[in-house]
């Protein structure tokens, strides 16, 4: 613990140079602007920034990406409050109470509350990041092929389940399509080119960044351009600096949302939006004033922002310890780390022990910059929201194109971006979530290698797959998650419930 | 998409996805097994995509059966429906966005000078989406001038930043 703290202090001290602090400020500010503009998501911001930081020192590049990530997730609250349109999907819950507050003439107060909630959420998340990453990393050293196989399946099932709560089946299909996409190209055992049909570019496989820029960026451009224009709430921005009484009154909700948000952020592929909604729902259930939720509740706004920003740090826990992203922007961050020669995963505490604490220091710097910039640059930034989408979207698409091309200088990647953008749009229209597909592309390699290794070791015996206690637990949770959403399971559950109730009633009758 | 149309959409997509699952499975079975190299039968290239094809097929089958139950097979597609859809403003905006963007990314980039291609794309995008029939001649002139300015600035700035600051060879 002490060693970890000293590594953290050393990392933080190492970042205290004017050049790096300047990087922190501009990257966080840019993140806030990206987040607040509908059509520019955190994922897209981090993906585009990956191409811009390609030639930088690894620690500087990752720092800028973390600042972009933290800033964008917070920045989305601005448009959620002023436009009723979440800048990023993570801020959808913010709009529920933020916009009514703005309509009541309390836009400044709402922005102040959202900023404080985001700051506190990030702070809770970074404490958890510092504490749990080494623990999980050390525990993951015990993982073998069977455990990694189950972890990949678990990621897809849980992500599909949570990103498509109404119809998890579509989430799972999306995830398995992503796993399939990852099998395109040269396979690792015999160097056979799968599904490449003789094309050299296909033999190299579908890379994450262009697929992701397309699935999140181009899809968003099509969606934004399809819909009608939005109106900014007009009127003077009132007091921005939050009242201490507002924060102190809801301290329980803040801590609960911080912990829940971090936990959900750490679940593979699930992301900040689910963290915000879960925090919001829990707060509404526990609140003394549930009737105010949806009509401009300070508590609702505070917990939603605490939840989504704590998920940012949470999403980095599996990135660093297991090399599995907790959210879509974290997936790009993971890819960027690989590009810069850092290899996250179970061996990180052996190979790069100081890097984990460097990331904690990065989150702290980004969070502090977000808090300061969030409270100080409100009025000029509101003007950014009035840029018409017709003017903004072509610039965004130009960046999507060059961003997809820049990393490998392949024209093929631009095509991949366009195809995934169009597929992503139709998937979204038909309620197929995109996040599981992207997670599938990332987990596909892990699944491919570890399933084959497991099959070779076990010679195809299924019992080997659940032989170790860790495999058994992950497999059990995965299967429970899967079957708990089936109709016959729900019917069985209600039958068991009514049987137990009848037994209890019978035993409680006198005589 | 309207909720009442979802069973119809599910009916069509599930058929496509089932066909895709079968296609993946068939291709996976046809992949070589390297028996002449005495490869372990569990390491053959088709095993993982084959299993994924089966899972995609089974999950899509459930969506298909569910859509049948919800009478999704009653597609109700006729000339009037197609005509209404093609007149829908949001549908037109979506199609134009896809067309203009795809043409720039896959038609112009790599075949034309990057700066010129980007200038043309941004200008076309701005004019297509900002032009209104009712616009006065004077306003139209201003719109064109501003669009040209933004297109020049975007093409120049993005191209220069990537070429000279990030040392990327432009496509």
PDB file of C-alpha atoms in Angstrom, chain A residues 110-262:
ATOM      1  CA  UNK A 110     -27.478  22.978 -12.621  1.00  0.00           C
ATOM      2  CA  UNK A 111     -24.093  23.329 -14.339  1.00  0.00           C
ATOM      3  CA  UNK A 112     -22.413  23.903 -10.968  1.00  0.00           C
ATOM      4  CA  UNK A 113     -24.116  20.836  -9.478  1.00  0.00           C
ATOM      5  CA  UNK A 114     -23.190  18.698 -12.511  1.00  0.00           C
ATOM      6  CA  UNK A 115     -19.568  19.868 -12.303  1.00  0.00           C
ATOM      7  CA  UNK A 116     -19.348  19.082  -8.599  1.00  0.00           C
ATOM      8  CA  UNK A 117     -21.031  15.710  -9.084  1.00  0.00           C
ATOM      9  CA  UNK A 118     -18.611  14.835 -11.874  1.00  0.00           C
ATOM     10  CA  UNK A 119     -15.648  15.915  -9.741  1.00  0.00           C
ATOM     11  CA  UNK A 120     -16.764  13.884  -6.730  1.00  0.00           C
ATOM     12  CA  UNK A 121     -17.574  10.871  -8.916  1.00  0.00           C
ATOM     13  CA  UNK A 122     -14.145  10.963 -10.519  1.00  0.00           C
ATOM     14  CA  UNK A 123     -12.529  11.354  -7.083  1.00  0.00           C
ATOM     15  CA  UNK A 124     -14.311   8.258  -5.728  1.00  0.00           C
ATOM     16  CA  UNK A 125     -13.497   6.371  -8.915  1.00  0.00           C
ATOM     17  CA  UNK A 126      -9.816   7.181  -8.793  1.00  0.00           C
ATOM     18  CA  UNK A 127      -9.512   5.969  -5.190  1.00  0.00           C
ATOM     19  CA  UNK A 128     -11.096   2.692  -6.280  1.00  0.00           C
ATOM     20  CA  UNK A 129      -8.822   2.598  -9.349  1.00  0.00           C
ATOM     21  CA  UNK A 130      -5.722   2.940  -7.179  1.00  0.00           C
ATOM     22  CA  UNK A 131      -6.949   0.328  -4.717  1.00  0.00           C
ATOM     23  CA  UNK A 132      -8.466  -2.351  -6.952  1.00  0.00           C
ATOM     24  CA  UNK A 133      -6.262  -2.384 -10.048  1.00  0.00           C
ATOM     25  CA  UNK A 134      -3.240  -3.936  -8.304  1.00  0.00           C
ATOM     26  CA  UNK A 135      -5.509  -6.378  -6.425  1.00  0.00           C
ATOM     27  CA  UNK A 136      -7.327  -7.549  -9.567  1.00  0.00           C
ATOM     28  CA  UNK A 137      -4.066  -7.561 -11.516  1.00  0.00           C
ATOM     29  CA  UNK A 138      -2.420  -9.853  -8.973  1.00  0.00           C
ATOM     30  CA  UNK A 139      -5.505 -12.058  -8.810  1.00  0.00           C
ATOM     31  CA  UNK A 140      -5.640 -12.267 -12.618  1.00  0.00           C
ATOM     32  CA  UNK A 141      -2.172 -13.790 -12.638  1.00  0.00           C
ATOM     33  CA  UNK A 142      -3.948 -17.017 -11.658  1.00  0.00           C
ATOM     34  CA  UNK A 143      -6.050 -16.885 -14.835  1.00  0.00           C
ATOM     35  CA  UNK A 144      -5.408 -19.579 -17.441  1.00  0.00           C
ATOM     36  CA  UNK A 145      -6.957 -20.159 -20.866  1.00  0.00           C
ATOM     37  CA  UNK A 146     -10.253 -21.447 -19.450  1.00  0.00           C
ATOM     38  CA  UNK A 147     -10.726 -18.371 -17.265  1.00  0.00           C
ATOM     39  CA  UNK A 148      -9.923 -15.992 -20.129  1.00  0.00           C
ATOM     40  CA  UNK A 149     -12.339 -17.836 -22.392  1.00  0.00           C
ATOM     41  CA  UNK A 150     -15.130 -17.448 -19.837  1.00  0.00           C
ATOM     42  CA  UNK A 151     -14.183 -13.843 -19.220  1.00  0.00           C
ATOM     43  CA  UNK A 152     -14.625 -13.050 -22.935  1.00  0.00           C
ATOM     44  CA  UNK A 153     -18.052 -14.728 -22.986  1.00  0.00           C
ATOM     45  CA  UNK A 154     -18.989 -13.046 -19.702  1.00  0.00           C
ATOM     46  CA  UNK A 155     -18.063  -9.645 -21.187  1.00  0.00           C
ATOM     47  CA  UNK A 156     -20.335 -10.144 -24.175  1.00  0.00           C
ATOM     48  CA  UNK A 157     -23.266 -11.528 -22.190  1.00  0.00           C
ATOM     49  CA  UNK A 158     -23.204  -8.882 -19.451  1.00  0.00           C
ATOM     50  CA  UNK A 159     -22.609  -6.052 -21.915  1.00  0.00           C
ATOM     51  CA  UNK A 160     -25.448  -7.225 -24.166  1.00  0.00           C
ATOM     52  CA  UNK A 161     -27.658  -7.598 -21.124  1.00  0.00           C
ATOM     53  CA  UNK A 162     -27.049  -4.115 -19.779  1.00  0.00           C
ATOM     54  CA  UNK A 163     -26.839  -2.112 -23.005  1.00  0.00           C
ATOM     55  CA  UNK A 164     -30.094  -3.591 -24.308  1.00  0.00           C
ATOM     56  CA  UNK A 165     -32.139  -3.969 -21.113  1.00  0.00           C
ATOM     57  CA  UNK A 166     -35.450  -4.257 -23.021  1.00  0.00           C
ATOM     58  CA  UNK A 167     -34.160  -6.899 -25.417  1.00  0.00           C
ATOM     59  CA  UNK A 168     -30.838  -8.452 -24.350  1.00  0.00           C
ATOM     60  CA  UNK A 169     -31.057 -10.916 -27.229  1.00  0.00           C
ATOM     61  CA  UNK A 170     -30.145  -8.092 -29.606  1.00  0.00           C
ATOM     62  CA  UNK A 171     -27.264  -7.091 -27.364  1.00  0.00           C
ATOM     63  CA  UNK A 172     -25.904 -10.638 -27.445  1.00  0.00           C
ATOM     64  CA  UNK A 173     -26.270 -10.881 -31.230  1.00  0.00           C
ATOM     65  CA  UNK A 174     -24.383  -7.611 -31.552  1.00  0.00           C
ATOM     66  CA  UNK A 175     -21.629  -8.969 -29.275  1.00  0.00           C
ATOM     67  CA  UNK A 176     -21.275 -12.244 -31.175  1.00  0.00           C
ATOM     68  CA  UNK A 177     -21.158 -10.341 -34.478  1.00  0.00           C
ATOM     69  CA  UNK A 178     -18.251  -8.370 -33.007  1.00  0.00           C
ATOM     70  CA  UNK A 179     -16.519 -11.611 -31.984  1.00  0.00           C
ATOM     71  CA  UNK A 180     -16.952 -12.830 -35.550  1.00  0.00           C
ATOM     72  CA  UNK A 181     -15.475  -9.609 -36.981  1.00  0.00           C
ATOM     73  CA  UNK A 182     -12.376 -10.240 -34.860  1.00  0.00           C
ATOM     74  CA  UNK A 183     -11.870 -13.629 -36.546  1.00  0.00           C
ATOM     75  CA  UNK A 184     -11.455 -11.999 -39.979  1.00  0.00           C
ATOM     76  CA  UNK A 185      -7.842 -12.097 -41.128  1.00  0.00           C
ATOM     77  CA  UNK A 186      -4.850 -14.261 -40.321  1.00  0.00           C
ATOM     78  CA  UNK A 187      -5.484 -16.682 -37.440  1.00  0.00           C
ATOM     79  CA  UNK A 188      -2.738 -17.242 -34.846  1.00  0.00           C
ATOM     80  CA  UNK A 189      -2.114 -21.016 -35.069  1.00  0.00           C
ATOM     81  CA  UNK A 190      -1.645 -21.832 -38.773  1.00  0.00           C
ATOM     82  CA  UNK A 191      -1.488 -18.303 -40.263  1.00  0.00           C
ATOM     83  CA  UNK A 192      -4.548 -19.175 -42.370  1.00  0.00           C
ATOM     84  CA  UNK A 193      -6.415 -16.172 -43.781  1.00  0.00           C
ATOM     85  CA  UNK A 194     -10.021 -16.454 -42.665  1.00  0.00           C
ATOM     86  CA  UNK A 195     -12.779 -14.637 -44.581  1.00  0.00           C
ATOM     87  CA  UNK A 196     -10.249 -12.554 -46.516  1.00  0.00           C
ATOM     88  CA  UNK A 197     -11.305 -13.866 -49.986  1.00  0.00           C
ATOM     89  CA  UNK A 198      -7.855 -13.207 -51.368  1.00  0.00           C
ATOM     90  CA  UNK A 199      -7.732  -9.518 -50.409  1.00  0.00           C
ATOM     91  CA  UNK A 200      -4.463  -8.544 -48.743  1.00  0.00           C
ATOM     92  CA  UNK A 201      -6.127  -5.811 -46.675  1.00  0.00           C
ATOM     93  CA  UNK A 202      -8.720  -8.219 -45.305  1.00  0.00           C
ATOM     94  CA  UNK A 203      -5.932 -10.633 -44.381  1.00  0.00           C
ATOM     95  CA  UNK A 204      -4.656  -7.988 -41.980  1.00  0.00           C
ATOM     96  CA  UNK A 205      -7.997  -8.062 -40.185  1.00  0.00           C
ATOM     97  CA  UNK A 206     -10.450  -5.371 -39.153  1.00  0.00           C
ATOM     98  CA  UNK A 207      -8.745  -2.915 -36.835  1.00  0.00           C
ATOM     99  CA  UNK A 208     -10.458  -1.511 -33.806  1.00  0.00           C
ATOM    100  CA  UNK A 209      -9.936   2.225 -34.298  1.00  0.00           C
ATOM    101  CA  UNK A 210     -11.503   2.607 -37.781  1.00  0.00           C
ATOM    102  CA  UNK A 211     -14.328   0.222 -36.842  1.00  0.00           C
ATOM    103  CA  UNK A 212     -14.961   2.208 -33.696  1.00  0.00           C
ATOM    104  CA  UNK A 213     -14.697   5.650 -35.316  1.00  0.00           C
ATOM    105  CA  UNK A 214     -17.256   4.440 -37.857  1.00  0.00           C
ATOM    106  CA  UNK A 215     -19.577   2.722 -35.392  1.00  0.00           C
ATOM    107  CA  UNK A 216     -19.653   5.645 -32.991  1.00  0.00           C
ATOM    108  CA  UNK A 217     -18.605   8.634 -35.120  1.00  0.00           C
ATOM    109  CA  UNK A 218     -20.159   8.204 -38.552  1.00  0.00           C
ATOM    110  CA  UNK A 219     -23.259   6.583 -37.014  1.00  0.00           C
ATOM    111  CA  UNK A 220     -23.681   9.641 -34.810  1.00  0.00           C
ATOM    112  CA  UNK A 221     -23.264  12.005 -37.789  1.00  0.00           C
ATOM    113  CA  UNK A 222     -26.013  10.190 -39.723  1.00  0.00           C
ATOM    114  CA  UNK A 223     -28.291  10.201 -36.657  1.00  0.00           C
ATOM    115  CA  UNK A 224     -27.706  13.887 -35.885  1.00  0.00           C
ATOM    116  CA  UNK A 225     -28.228  14.956 -39.505  1.00  0.00           C
ATOM    117  CA  UNK A 226     -31.424  12.922 -39.738  1.00  0.00           C
ATOM    118  CA  UNK A 227     -33.112  14.642 -36.834  1.00  0.00           C
ATOM    119  CA  UNK A 228     -34.530  18.136 -36.608  1.00  0.00           C
ATOM    120  CA  UNK A 229     -32.546  20.990 -35.148  1.00  0.00           C
ATOM    121  CA  UNK A 230     -32.322  21.697 -31.442  1.00  0.00           C
ATOM    122  CA  UNK A 231     -32.913  24.865 -29.409  1.00  0.00           C
ATOM    123  CA  UNK A 232     -30.591  26.173 -26.712  1.00  0.00           C
ATOM    124  CA  UNK A 233     -32.287  27.326 -23.502  1.00  0.00           C
ATOM    125  CA  UNK A 234     -32.100  31.113 -23.657  1.00  0.00           C
ATOM    126  CA  UNK A 235     -31.690  33.413 -20.695  1.00  0.00           C
ATOM    127  CA  UNK A 236     -29.039  34.514 -18.285  1.00  0.00           C
ATOM    128  CA  UNK A 237     -26.813  31.927 -16.633  1.00  0.00           C
ATOM    129  CA  UNK A 238     -27.263  32.359 -12.877  1.00  0.00           C
ATOM    130  CA  UNK A 239     -24.807  31.552 -10.044  1.00  0.00           C
ATOM    131  CA  UNK A 240     -22.572  28.656 -11.103  1.00  0.00           C
ATOM    132  CA  UNK A 241     -20.523  27.937  -8.007  1.00  0.00           C
ATOM    133  CA  UNK A 242     -22.367  25.165  -6.134  1.00  0.00           C
ATOM    134  CA  UNK A 243     -23.861  25.675  -2.681  1.00  0.00           C
ATOM    135  CA  UNK A 244     -22.227  23.537   0.000  1.00  0.00           C
ATOM    136  CA  UNK A 245     -25.695  22.783   1.396  1.00  0.00           C
ATOM    137  CA  UNK A 246     -26.692  21.125  -1.910  1.00  0.00           C
ATOM    138  CA  UNK A 247     -23.689  18.818  -1.713  1.00  0.00           C
ATOM    139  CA  UNK A 248     -23.813  18.098   2.029  1.00  0.00           C
ATOM    140  CA  UNK A 249     -27.528  17.279   1.889  1.00  0.00           C
ATOM    141  CA  UNK A 250     -27.010  14.462  -0.611  1.00  0.00           C
ATOM    142  CA  UNK A 251     -23.702  13.005   0.619  1.00  0.00           C
ATOM    143  CA  UNK A 252     -25.129   9.490   0.928  1.00  0.00           C
ATOM    144  CA  UNK A 253     -26.338   9.553  -2.670  1.00  0.00           C
ATOM    145  CA  UNK A 254     -22.953  10.850  -3.848  1.00  0.00           C
ATOM    146  CA  UNK A 255     -21.027   8.032  -2.164  1.00  0.00           C
ATOM    147  CA  UNK A 256     -23.524   5.397  -3.333  1.00  0.00           C
ATOM    148  CA  UNK A 257     -23.436   6.649  -6.927  1.00  0.00           C
ATOM    149  CA  UNK A 258     -19.653   6.889  -6.855  1.00  0.00           C
ATOM    150  CA  UNK A 259     -19.320   3.276  -5.748  1.00  0.00           C
ATOM    151  CA  UNK A 260     -22.068   1.947  -8.044  1.00  0.00           C
ATOM    152  CA  UNK A 261     -20.725   3.959 -10.982  1.00  0.00           C
ATOM    153  CA  UNK A 262     -17.200   2.663 -10.476  1.00  0.00           C
TER     154      UNK A 262
END
